[in-house]
Coordinates of C-alpha atoms and ligand atoms in Angstrom, one line a residue:
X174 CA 83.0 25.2 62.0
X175 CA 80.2 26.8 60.1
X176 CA 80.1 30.6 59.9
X177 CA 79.1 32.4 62.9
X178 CA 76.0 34.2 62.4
X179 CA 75.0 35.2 65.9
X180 CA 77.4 37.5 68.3
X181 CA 77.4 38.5 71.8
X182 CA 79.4 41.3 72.8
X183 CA 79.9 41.6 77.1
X184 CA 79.8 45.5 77.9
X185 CA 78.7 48.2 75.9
X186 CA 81.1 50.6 76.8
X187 CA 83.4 52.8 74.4
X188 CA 84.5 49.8 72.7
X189 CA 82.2 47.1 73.1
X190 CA 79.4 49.5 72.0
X191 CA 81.3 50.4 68.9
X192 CA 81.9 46.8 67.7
X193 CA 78.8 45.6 68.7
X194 CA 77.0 48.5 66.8
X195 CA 79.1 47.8 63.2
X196 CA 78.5 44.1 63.4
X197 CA 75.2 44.5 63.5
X198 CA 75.4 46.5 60.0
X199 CA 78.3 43.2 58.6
X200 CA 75.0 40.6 58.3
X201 CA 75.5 39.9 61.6
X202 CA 72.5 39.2 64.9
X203 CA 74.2 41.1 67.6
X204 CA 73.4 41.3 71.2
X205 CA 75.3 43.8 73.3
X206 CA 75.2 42.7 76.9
X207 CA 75.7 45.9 79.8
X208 CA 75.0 45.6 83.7
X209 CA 75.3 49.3 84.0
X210 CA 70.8 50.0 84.1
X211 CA 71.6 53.7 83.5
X212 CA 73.9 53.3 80.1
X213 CA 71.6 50.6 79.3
X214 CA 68.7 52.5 79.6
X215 CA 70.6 55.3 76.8
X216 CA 71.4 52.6 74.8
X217 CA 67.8 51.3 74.1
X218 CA 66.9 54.6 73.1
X219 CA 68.8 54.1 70.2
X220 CA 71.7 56.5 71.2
X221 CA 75.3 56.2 72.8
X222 CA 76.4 57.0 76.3
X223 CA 79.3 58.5 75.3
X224 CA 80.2 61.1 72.2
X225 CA 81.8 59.9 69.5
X226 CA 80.7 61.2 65.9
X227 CA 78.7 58.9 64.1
X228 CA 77.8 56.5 66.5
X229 CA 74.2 57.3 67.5
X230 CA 72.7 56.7 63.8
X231 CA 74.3 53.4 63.4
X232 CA 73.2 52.5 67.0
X233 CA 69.1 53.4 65.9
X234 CA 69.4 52.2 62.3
X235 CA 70.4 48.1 63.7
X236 CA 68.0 48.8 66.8
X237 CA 65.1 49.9 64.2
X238 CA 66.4 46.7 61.3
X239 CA 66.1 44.1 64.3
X240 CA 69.9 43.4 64.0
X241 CA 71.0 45.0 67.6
X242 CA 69.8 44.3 71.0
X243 CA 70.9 45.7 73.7
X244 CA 70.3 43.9 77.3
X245 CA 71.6 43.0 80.5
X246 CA 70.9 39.4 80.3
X247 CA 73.8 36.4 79.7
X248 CA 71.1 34.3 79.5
X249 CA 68.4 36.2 76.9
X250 CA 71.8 35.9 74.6
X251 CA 74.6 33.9 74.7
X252 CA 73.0 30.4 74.5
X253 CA 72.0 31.3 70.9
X254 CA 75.6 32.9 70.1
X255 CA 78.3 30.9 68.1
X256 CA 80.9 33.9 69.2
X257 CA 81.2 36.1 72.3
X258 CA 83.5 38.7 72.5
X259 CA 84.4 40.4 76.0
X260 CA 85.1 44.1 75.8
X261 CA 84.6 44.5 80.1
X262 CA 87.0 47.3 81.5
X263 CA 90.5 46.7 82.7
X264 CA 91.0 49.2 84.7
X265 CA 93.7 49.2 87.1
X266 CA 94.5 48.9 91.1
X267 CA 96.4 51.3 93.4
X268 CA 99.1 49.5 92.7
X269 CA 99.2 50.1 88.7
X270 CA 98.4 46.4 87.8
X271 CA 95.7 45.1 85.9
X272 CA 92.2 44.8 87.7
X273 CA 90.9 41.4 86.3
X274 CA 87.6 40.7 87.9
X275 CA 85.1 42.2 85.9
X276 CA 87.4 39.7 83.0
X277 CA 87.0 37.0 85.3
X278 CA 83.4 37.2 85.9
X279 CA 82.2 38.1 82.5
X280 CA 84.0 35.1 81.6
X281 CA 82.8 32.8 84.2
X282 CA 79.1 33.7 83.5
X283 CA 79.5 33.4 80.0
X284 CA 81.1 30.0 79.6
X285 CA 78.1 28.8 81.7
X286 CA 75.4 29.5 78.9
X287 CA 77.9 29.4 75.9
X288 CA 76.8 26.5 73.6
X289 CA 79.3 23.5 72.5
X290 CA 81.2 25.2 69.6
X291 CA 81.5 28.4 70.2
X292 CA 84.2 30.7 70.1
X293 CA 85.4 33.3 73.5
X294 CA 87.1 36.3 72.1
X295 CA 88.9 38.4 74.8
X296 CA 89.0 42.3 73.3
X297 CA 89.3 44.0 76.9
X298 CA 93.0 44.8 76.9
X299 CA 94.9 42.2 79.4
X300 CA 98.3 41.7 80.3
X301 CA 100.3 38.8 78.8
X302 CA 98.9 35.4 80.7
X303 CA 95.3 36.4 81.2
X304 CA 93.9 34.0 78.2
X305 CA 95.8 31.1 79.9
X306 CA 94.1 31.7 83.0
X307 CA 90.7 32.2 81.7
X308 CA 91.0 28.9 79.7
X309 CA 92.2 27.4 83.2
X310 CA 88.8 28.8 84.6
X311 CA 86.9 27.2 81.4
X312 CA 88.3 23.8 82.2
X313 CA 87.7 23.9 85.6
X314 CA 83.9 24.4 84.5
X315 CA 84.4 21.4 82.2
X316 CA 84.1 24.0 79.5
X317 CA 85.6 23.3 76.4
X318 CA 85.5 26.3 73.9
X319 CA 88.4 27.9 71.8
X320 CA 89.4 31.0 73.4
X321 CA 90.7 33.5 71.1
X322 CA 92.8 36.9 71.7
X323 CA 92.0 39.9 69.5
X324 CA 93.0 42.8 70.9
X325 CA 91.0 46.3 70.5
X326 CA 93.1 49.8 69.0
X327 CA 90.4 51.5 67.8
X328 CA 91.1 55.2 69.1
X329 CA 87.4 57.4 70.8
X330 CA 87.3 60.5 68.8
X331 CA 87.5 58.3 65.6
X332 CA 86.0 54.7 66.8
X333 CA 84.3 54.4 63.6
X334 CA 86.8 54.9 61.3
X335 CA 89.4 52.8 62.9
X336 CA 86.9 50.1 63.4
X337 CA 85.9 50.4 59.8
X338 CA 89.3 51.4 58.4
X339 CA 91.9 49.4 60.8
X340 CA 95.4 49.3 60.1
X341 CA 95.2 45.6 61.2
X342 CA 92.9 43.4 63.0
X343 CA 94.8 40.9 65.1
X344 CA 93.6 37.6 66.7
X345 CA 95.6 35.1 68.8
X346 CA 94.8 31.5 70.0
X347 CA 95.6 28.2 70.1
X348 CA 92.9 27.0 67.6
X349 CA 93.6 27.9 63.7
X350 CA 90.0 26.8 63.2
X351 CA 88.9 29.5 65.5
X352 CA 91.1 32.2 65.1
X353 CA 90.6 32.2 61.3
X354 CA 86.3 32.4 62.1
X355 CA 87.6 35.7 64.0
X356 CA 89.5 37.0 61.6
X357 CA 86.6 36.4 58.8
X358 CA 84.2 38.5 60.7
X359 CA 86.5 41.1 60.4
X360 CA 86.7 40.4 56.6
X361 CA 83.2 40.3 56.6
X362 CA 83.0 44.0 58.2
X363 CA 85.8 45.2 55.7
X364 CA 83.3 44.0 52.6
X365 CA 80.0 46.5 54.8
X366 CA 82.7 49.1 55.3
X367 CA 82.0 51.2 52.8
X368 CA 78.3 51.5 53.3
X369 CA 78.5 51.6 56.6
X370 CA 80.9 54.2 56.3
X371 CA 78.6 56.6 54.4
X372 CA 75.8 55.9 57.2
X373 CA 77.8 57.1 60.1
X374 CA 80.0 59.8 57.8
X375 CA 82.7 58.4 58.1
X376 CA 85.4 59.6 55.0
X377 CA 86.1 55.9 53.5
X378 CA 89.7 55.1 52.7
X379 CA 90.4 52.3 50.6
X380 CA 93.8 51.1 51.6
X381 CA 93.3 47.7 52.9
X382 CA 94.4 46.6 56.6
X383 CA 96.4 43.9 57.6
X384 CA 95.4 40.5 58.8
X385 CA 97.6 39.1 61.4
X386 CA 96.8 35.4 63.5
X387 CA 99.7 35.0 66.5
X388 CA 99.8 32.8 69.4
X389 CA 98.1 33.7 72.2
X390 CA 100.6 35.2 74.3
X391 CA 101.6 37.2 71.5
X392 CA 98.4 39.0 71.0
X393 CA 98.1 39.9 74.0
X394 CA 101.7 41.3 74.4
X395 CA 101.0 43.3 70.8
X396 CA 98.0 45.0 72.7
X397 CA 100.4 46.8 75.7
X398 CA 103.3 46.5 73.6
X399 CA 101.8 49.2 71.0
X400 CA 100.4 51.1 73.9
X401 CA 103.4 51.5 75.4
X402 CA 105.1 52.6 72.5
X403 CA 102.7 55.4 71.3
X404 CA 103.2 56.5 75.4
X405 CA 107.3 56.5 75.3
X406 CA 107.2 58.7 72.5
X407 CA 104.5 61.5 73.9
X408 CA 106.8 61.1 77.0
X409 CA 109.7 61.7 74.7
X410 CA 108.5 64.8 73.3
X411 CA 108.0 66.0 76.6
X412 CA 111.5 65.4 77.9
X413 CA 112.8 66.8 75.0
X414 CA 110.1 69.8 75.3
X415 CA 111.3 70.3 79.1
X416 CA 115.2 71.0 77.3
X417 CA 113.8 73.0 73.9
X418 CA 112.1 75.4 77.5
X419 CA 115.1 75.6 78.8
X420 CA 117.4 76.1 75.6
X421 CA 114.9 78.6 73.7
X422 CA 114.5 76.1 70.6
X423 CA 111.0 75.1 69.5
X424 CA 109.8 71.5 70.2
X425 CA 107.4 71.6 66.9
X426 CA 110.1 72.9 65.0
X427 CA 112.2 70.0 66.4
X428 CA 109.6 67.1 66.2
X429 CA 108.8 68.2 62.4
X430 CA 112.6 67.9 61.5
X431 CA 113.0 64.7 63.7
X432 CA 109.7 62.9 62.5
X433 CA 110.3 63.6 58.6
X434 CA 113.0 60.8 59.2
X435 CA 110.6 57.8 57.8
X436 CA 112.5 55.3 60.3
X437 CA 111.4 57.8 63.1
X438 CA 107.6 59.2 61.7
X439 CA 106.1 62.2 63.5
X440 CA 103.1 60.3 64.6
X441 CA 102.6 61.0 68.9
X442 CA 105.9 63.1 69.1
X443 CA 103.9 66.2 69.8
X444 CA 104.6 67.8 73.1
X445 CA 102.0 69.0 75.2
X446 CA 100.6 68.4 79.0
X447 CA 101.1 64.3 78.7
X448 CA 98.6 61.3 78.0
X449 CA 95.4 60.1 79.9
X450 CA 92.2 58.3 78.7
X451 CA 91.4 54.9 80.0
X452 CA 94.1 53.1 77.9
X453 CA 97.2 54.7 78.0
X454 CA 97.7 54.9 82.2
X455 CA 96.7 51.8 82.5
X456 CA 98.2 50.0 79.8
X457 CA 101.9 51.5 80.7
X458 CA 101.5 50.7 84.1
X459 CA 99.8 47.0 83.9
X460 CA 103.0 46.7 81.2
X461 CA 105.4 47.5 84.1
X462 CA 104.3 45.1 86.8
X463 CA 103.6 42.0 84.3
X464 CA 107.0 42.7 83.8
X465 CA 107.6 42.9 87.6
X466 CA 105.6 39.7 87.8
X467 CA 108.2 37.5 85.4
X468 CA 111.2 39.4 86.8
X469 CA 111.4 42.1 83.7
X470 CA 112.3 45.7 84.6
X471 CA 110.9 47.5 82.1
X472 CA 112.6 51.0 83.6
X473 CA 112.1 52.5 80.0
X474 CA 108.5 52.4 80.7
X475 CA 108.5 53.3 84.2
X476 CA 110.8 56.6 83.5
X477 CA 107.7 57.2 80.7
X478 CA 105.0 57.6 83.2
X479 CA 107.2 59.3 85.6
X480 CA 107.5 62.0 82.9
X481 CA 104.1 61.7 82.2
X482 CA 102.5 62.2 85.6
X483 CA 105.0 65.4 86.2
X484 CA 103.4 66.9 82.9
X485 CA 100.4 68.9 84.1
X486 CA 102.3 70.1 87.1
X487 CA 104.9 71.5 85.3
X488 CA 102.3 73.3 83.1
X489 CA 100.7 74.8 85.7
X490 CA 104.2 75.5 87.5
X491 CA 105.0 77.6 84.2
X492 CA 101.5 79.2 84.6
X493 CA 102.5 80.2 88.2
X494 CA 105.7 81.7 87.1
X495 CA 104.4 83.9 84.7
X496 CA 101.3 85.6 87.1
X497 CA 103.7 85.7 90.4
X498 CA 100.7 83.8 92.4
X499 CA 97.9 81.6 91.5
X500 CA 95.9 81.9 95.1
X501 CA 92.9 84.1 94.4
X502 CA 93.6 84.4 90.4
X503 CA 90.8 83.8 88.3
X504 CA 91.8 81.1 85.7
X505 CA 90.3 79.5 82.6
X506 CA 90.6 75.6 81.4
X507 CA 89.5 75.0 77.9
X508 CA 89.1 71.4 77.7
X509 CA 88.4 68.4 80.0
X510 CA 88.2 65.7 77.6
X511 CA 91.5 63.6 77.8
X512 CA 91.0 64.1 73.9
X513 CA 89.2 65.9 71.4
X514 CA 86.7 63.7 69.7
X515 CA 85.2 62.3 72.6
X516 CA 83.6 62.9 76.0
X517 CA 85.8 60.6 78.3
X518 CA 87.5 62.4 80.8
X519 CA 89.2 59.2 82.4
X520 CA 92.6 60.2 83.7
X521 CA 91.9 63.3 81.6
X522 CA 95.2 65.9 82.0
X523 CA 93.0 68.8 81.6
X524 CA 90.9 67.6 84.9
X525 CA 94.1 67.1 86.4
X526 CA 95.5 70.7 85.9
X527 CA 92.1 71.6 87.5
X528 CA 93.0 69.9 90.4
X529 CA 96.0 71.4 91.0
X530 CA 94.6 75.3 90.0
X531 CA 92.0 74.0 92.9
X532 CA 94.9 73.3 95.6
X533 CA 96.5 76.3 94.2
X534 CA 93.1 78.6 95.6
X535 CA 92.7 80.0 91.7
X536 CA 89.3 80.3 90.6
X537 CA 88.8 77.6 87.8
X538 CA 86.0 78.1 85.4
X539 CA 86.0 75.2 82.7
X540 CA 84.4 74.7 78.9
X541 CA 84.8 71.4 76.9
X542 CA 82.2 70.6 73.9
X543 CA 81.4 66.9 74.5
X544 CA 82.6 66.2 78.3
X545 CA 81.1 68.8 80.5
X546 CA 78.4 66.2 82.1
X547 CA 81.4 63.4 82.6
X548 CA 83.3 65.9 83.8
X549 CA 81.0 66.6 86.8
X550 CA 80.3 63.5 87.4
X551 CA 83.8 62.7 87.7
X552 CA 85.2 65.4 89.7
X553 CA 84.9 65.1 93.6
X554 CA 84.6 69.0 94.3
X555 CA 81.9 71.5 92.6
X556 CA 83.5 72.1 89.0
X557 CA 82.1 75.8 87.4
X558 CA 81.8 74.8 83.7
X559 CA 80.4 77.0 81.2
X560 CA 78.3 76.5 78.5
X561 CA 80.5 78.8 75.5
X562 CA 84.0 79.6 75.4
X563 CA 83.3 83.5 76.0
X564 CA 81.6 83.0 79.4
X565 CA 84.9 80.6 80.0
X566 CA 87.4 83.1 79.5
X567 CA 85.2 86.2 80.8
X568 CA 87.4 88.1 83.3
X569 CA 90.0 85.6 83.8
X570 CA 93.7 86.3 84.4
X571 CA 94.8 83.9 82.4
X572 CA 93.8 80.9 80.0
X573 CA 94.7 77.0 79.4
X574 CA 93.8 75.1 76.7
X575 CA 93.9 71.8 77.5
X576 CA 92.3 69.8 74.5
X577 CA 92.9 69.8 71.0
X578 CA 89.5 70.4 69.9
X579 CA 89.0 72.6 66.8
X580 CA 87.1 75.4 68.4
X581 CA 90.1 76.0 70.4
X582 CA 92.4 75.6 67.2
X583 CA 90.4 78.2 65.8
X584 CA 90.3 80.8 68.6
X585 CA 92.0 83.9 67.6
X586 CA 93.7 86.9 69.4
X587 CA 91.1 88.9 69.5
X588 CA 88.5 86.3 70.8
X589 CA 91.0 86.0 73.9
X590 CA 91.8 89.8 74.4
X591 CA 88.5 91.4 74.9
X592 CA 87.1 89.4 77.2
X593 CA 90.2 88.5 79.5
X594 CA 91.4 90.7 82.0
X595 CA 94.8 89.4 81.8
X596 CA 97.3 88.6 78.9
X597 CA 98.7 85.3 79.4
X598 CA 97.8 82.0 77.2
X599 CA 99.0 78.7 78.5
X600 CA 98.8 76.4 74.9
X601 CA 98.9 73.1 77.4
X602 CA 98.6 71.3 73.4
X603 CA 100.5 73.6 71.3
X604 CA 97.9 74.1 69.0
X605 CA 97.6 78.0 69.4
X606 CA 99.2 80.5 67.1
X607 CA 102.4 81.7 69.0
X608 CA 103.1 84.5 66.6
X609 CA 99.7 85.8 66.3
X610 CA 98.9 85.4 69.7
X611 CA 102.3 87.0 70.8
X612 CA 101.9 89.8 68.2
X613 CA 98.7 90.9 69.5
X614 CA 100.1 91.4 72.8
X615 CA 99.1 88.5 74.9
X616 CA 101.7 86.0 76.8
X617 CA 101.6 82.9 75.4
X618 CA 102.9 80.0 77.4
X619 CA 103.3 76.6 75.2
X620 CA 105.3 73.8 76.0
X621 CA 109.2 73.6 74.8
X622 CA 108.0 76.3 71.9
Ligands
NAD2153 N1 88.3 53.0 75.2 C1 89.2 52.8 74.3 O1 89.6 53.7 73.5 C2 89.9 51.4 74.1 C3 90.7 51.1 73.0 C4 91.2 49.9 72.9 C5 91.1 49.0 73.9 N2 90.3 49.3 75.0 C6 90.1 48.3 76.1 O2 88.8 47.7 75.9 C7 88.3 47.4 77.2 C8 87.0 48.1 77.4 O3 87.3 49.5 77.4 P1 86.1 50.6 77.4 O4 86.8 51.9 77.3 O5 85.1 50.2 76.4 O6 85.6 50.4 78.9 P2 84.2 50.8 79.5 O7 84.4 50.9 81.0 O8 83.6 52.0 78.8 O9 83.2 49.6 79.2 C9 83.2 48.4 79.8 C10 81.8 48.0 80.0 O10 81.7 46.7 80.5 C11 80.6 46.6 81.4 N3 80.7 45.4 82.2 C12 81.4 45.3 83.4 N4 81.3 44.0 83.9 C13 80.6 43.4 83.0 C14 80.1 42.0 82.9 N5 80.4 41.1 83.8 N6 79.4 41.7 81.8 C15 79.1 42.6 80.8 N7 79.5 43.8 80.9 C16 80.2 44.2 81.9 C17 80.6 47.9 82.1 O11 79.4 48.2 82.7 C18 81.1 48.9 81.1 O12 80.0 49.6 80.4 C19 89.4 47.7 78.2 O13 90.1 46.6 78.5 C20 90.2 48.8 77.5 O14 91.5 48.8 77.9 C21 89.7 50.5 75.1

């Protein structure tokens, strides 16, 4: 198998864009394929969709160098690619499992302009089984191309750096062959990184990641498996955060102690009002029914995202206590973003505590830094966001924060005081200052601390 030169990548969304992007900067011809004519449209122009620090210069500088294409055209592309990776959404149905069809048709109209020899990488997250079934579809064709698993971890917030920097890249199949031409792009990438790092400034780290080749089942199952994981311990800390409330201990206090035991690490046992994004949700709960599917009840994970969904209801709940009523009060939400780092505000807590203020009748006024456009355009009702944090917090009776972005981090007493009319600050991340916060006389709320 000579060595691929020319890549496809199906959907230019968070990841696909990413991967697509840093290619184009590892030697590579890349063509980045997206149906979507408005993200498209963005995309041409040299720029992201979506924030995420560093991206947009990388995008123009392989646009402007003739390396990066963006399109909506299977056929302007993949004829000429020897690889195509498929980074379409996952997301899931009402009933918590895996929606496969945009997998299914990305695949279907792939395979039919795919030239002999080249290699289908599957990077959309997909529960255990899927690559079986998409090789079924290719033979069915009369398609005959090595179909290769390699999941995606990067995290939004620091795409670049985990794409650049990753911990390992993983690749599953059937065919060595093909799963060792994956694997050297990746190798490929890690030789650019630095350079590629200084373009986007990214901070460069030279520990080198892992290379790991699996079956295909097995990469696959790695994917949800270390999903799942990271989501049992947030859920964890919450339970545990639910008893330090109760008990008057501090959660932080308890998670530092806890996580400075190197078989336990401290990594994702903060507590706080639960997990959202586009990964996390769906991941735990496509884990639970593939296990359904083959007769595994993974309870473990299903008592996670029970603990999970109660998270931003008990935060407001605690918010409720503490002002008496929550009909007619005039409350501040710093933070829609599921995350800092990034604009995505799919199954974002912070919207959901919104929701519930709504239901509640309180006045919401909202501030994020990145997500105040996807914000509106994701919430059903009229949202009130403000452009700074002072106009955010201007007269309200009480504030969340709801995202660990710095400028929140950073806030202090003083910028809550004057402008509030009342005293208490809900820390829905526990980022706040309890003592200096609590000193200067204001209420402050966090969660298990
Ligand atoms: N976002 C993350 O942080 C992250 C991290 C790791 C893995 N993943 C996984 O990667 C996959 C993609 O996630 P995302 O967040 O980038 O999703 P996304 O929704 O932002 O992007 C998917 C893109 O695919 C496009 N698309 C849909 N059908 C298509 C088709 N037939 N051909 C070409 N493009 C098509 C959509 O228009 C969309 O822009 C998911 O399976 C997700 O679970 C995401």
């Amino acid at each position: 198998m000579n060595s691929p030169s020319t890549i496809t990548v199906l959907g230019a969304g968070y990841v696909g864009l990413t991967t697509a992007a840093l290619l184009a900067h590892a030697g590579y011809k890349v063509y980045a394929i997206e149906p979507n004519p408005k993200r498209l449209a963005v995309i041409k122009q040299g720029r992201s969709f979506f924030f995420e620090e560093g991206l947009d210069p990388i995008i123009k500088a392989a646009i402007d160098a003739g390396n990066f294409v963006a399109t909506d055209s299977y056929q302007e592309s993949v004829p000429e690619s020897d690889v195509v990776f498929s980074s379409v959404g996952t997301p899931d149905n009402p009933d918590g499992s895996s929606n496969l069809s945009y997998v299914f048709s990305a695949a279907k109209e792939a395979a039919s302009y795919m030239k002999n020899g080249a290699i289908y990488v599957q990077k959309s997250t997909v529960p255990v089984g899927t690559g079986r079934k998409v090789q079924a579809l290719f033979q069915e064709m009369g398609k005959h191309f090595a179909y290769v698993s390699n999941p995606e971890f990067l995290r939004e917030g620091t795409a670049l750096y985990d794409t650049l920097y990753f911990d390992r890249v993983v690749a599953g199949g059937d065919d060595e062959q093909a799963v060792e031409a994956i694997l050297a792009i990746y190798r490929q990438l890690e030789e650019h990184r630095d350079e590629i790092a200084s373009q986007a400034g990214v901070t460069p780290n030279p520990r080198k990641g892992k290379y790991i080749a699996t079956s295909l089942n097995s990469a696959e199952l790695i994917k949800v498996t270390a999903n799942a994981f990271l989501a049992l311990k947030i859920s964890f800390a919450n339970s545990i955060a639910q008893l330090a409330d109760k008990v008057d201990a501090n959660v932080v206090e308890v998670m530092d102690a806890v996580g400075a035991d190197e078989r336990i690490g401290r990594a994702f046992l903060n507590a706080g009002r639960g997990y959202g994004g586009g990964c996390f949700p769906k991941d735990v709960s496509g884990l639970i029914a593939s296990g359904l599917e083959n007769g595994v009840d993974l309870e473990i994970m299903q008592s996670a995202q029970r603990t999970n969904s109660t998270m931003p209801g008990y935060i407001v709940e605690k918010l409720k206590k503490s002002l008496g009523e929550l009909n007619g009060r005039k409350i501040a939400v710093l933070g829609l973003a599921f995350k800092a780092g990034t604009s995505d505000v799919r199954k974002s807590p912070g919207m959901a505590m919104v929701r519930l203020l709504h239901t509640a009748g309180a006045t919401v006024l909202a501030h994020d830094p990145q997500a105040a456009e996807e914000a509106c355009e994701a919430y059903d009702d009229a949202l009130d966001i403000r452009p700074s944090i002072s106009e955010t917090i201007e007269a309200a009776d009480a504030v969340i924060v709801a995202t660990e972005w710095d400028e929140y981090r950073q806030l202090l007493p003083e910028s809550f005081k004057a402008p509030m009319a009342g005293t208490t600050i809900v820390d829905a991340v526990n980022i706040l200052d309890k003592n200096a916060l609590t000193s200067a006389g204001l209420t402050y709320l966090g969660v298990g601390r």
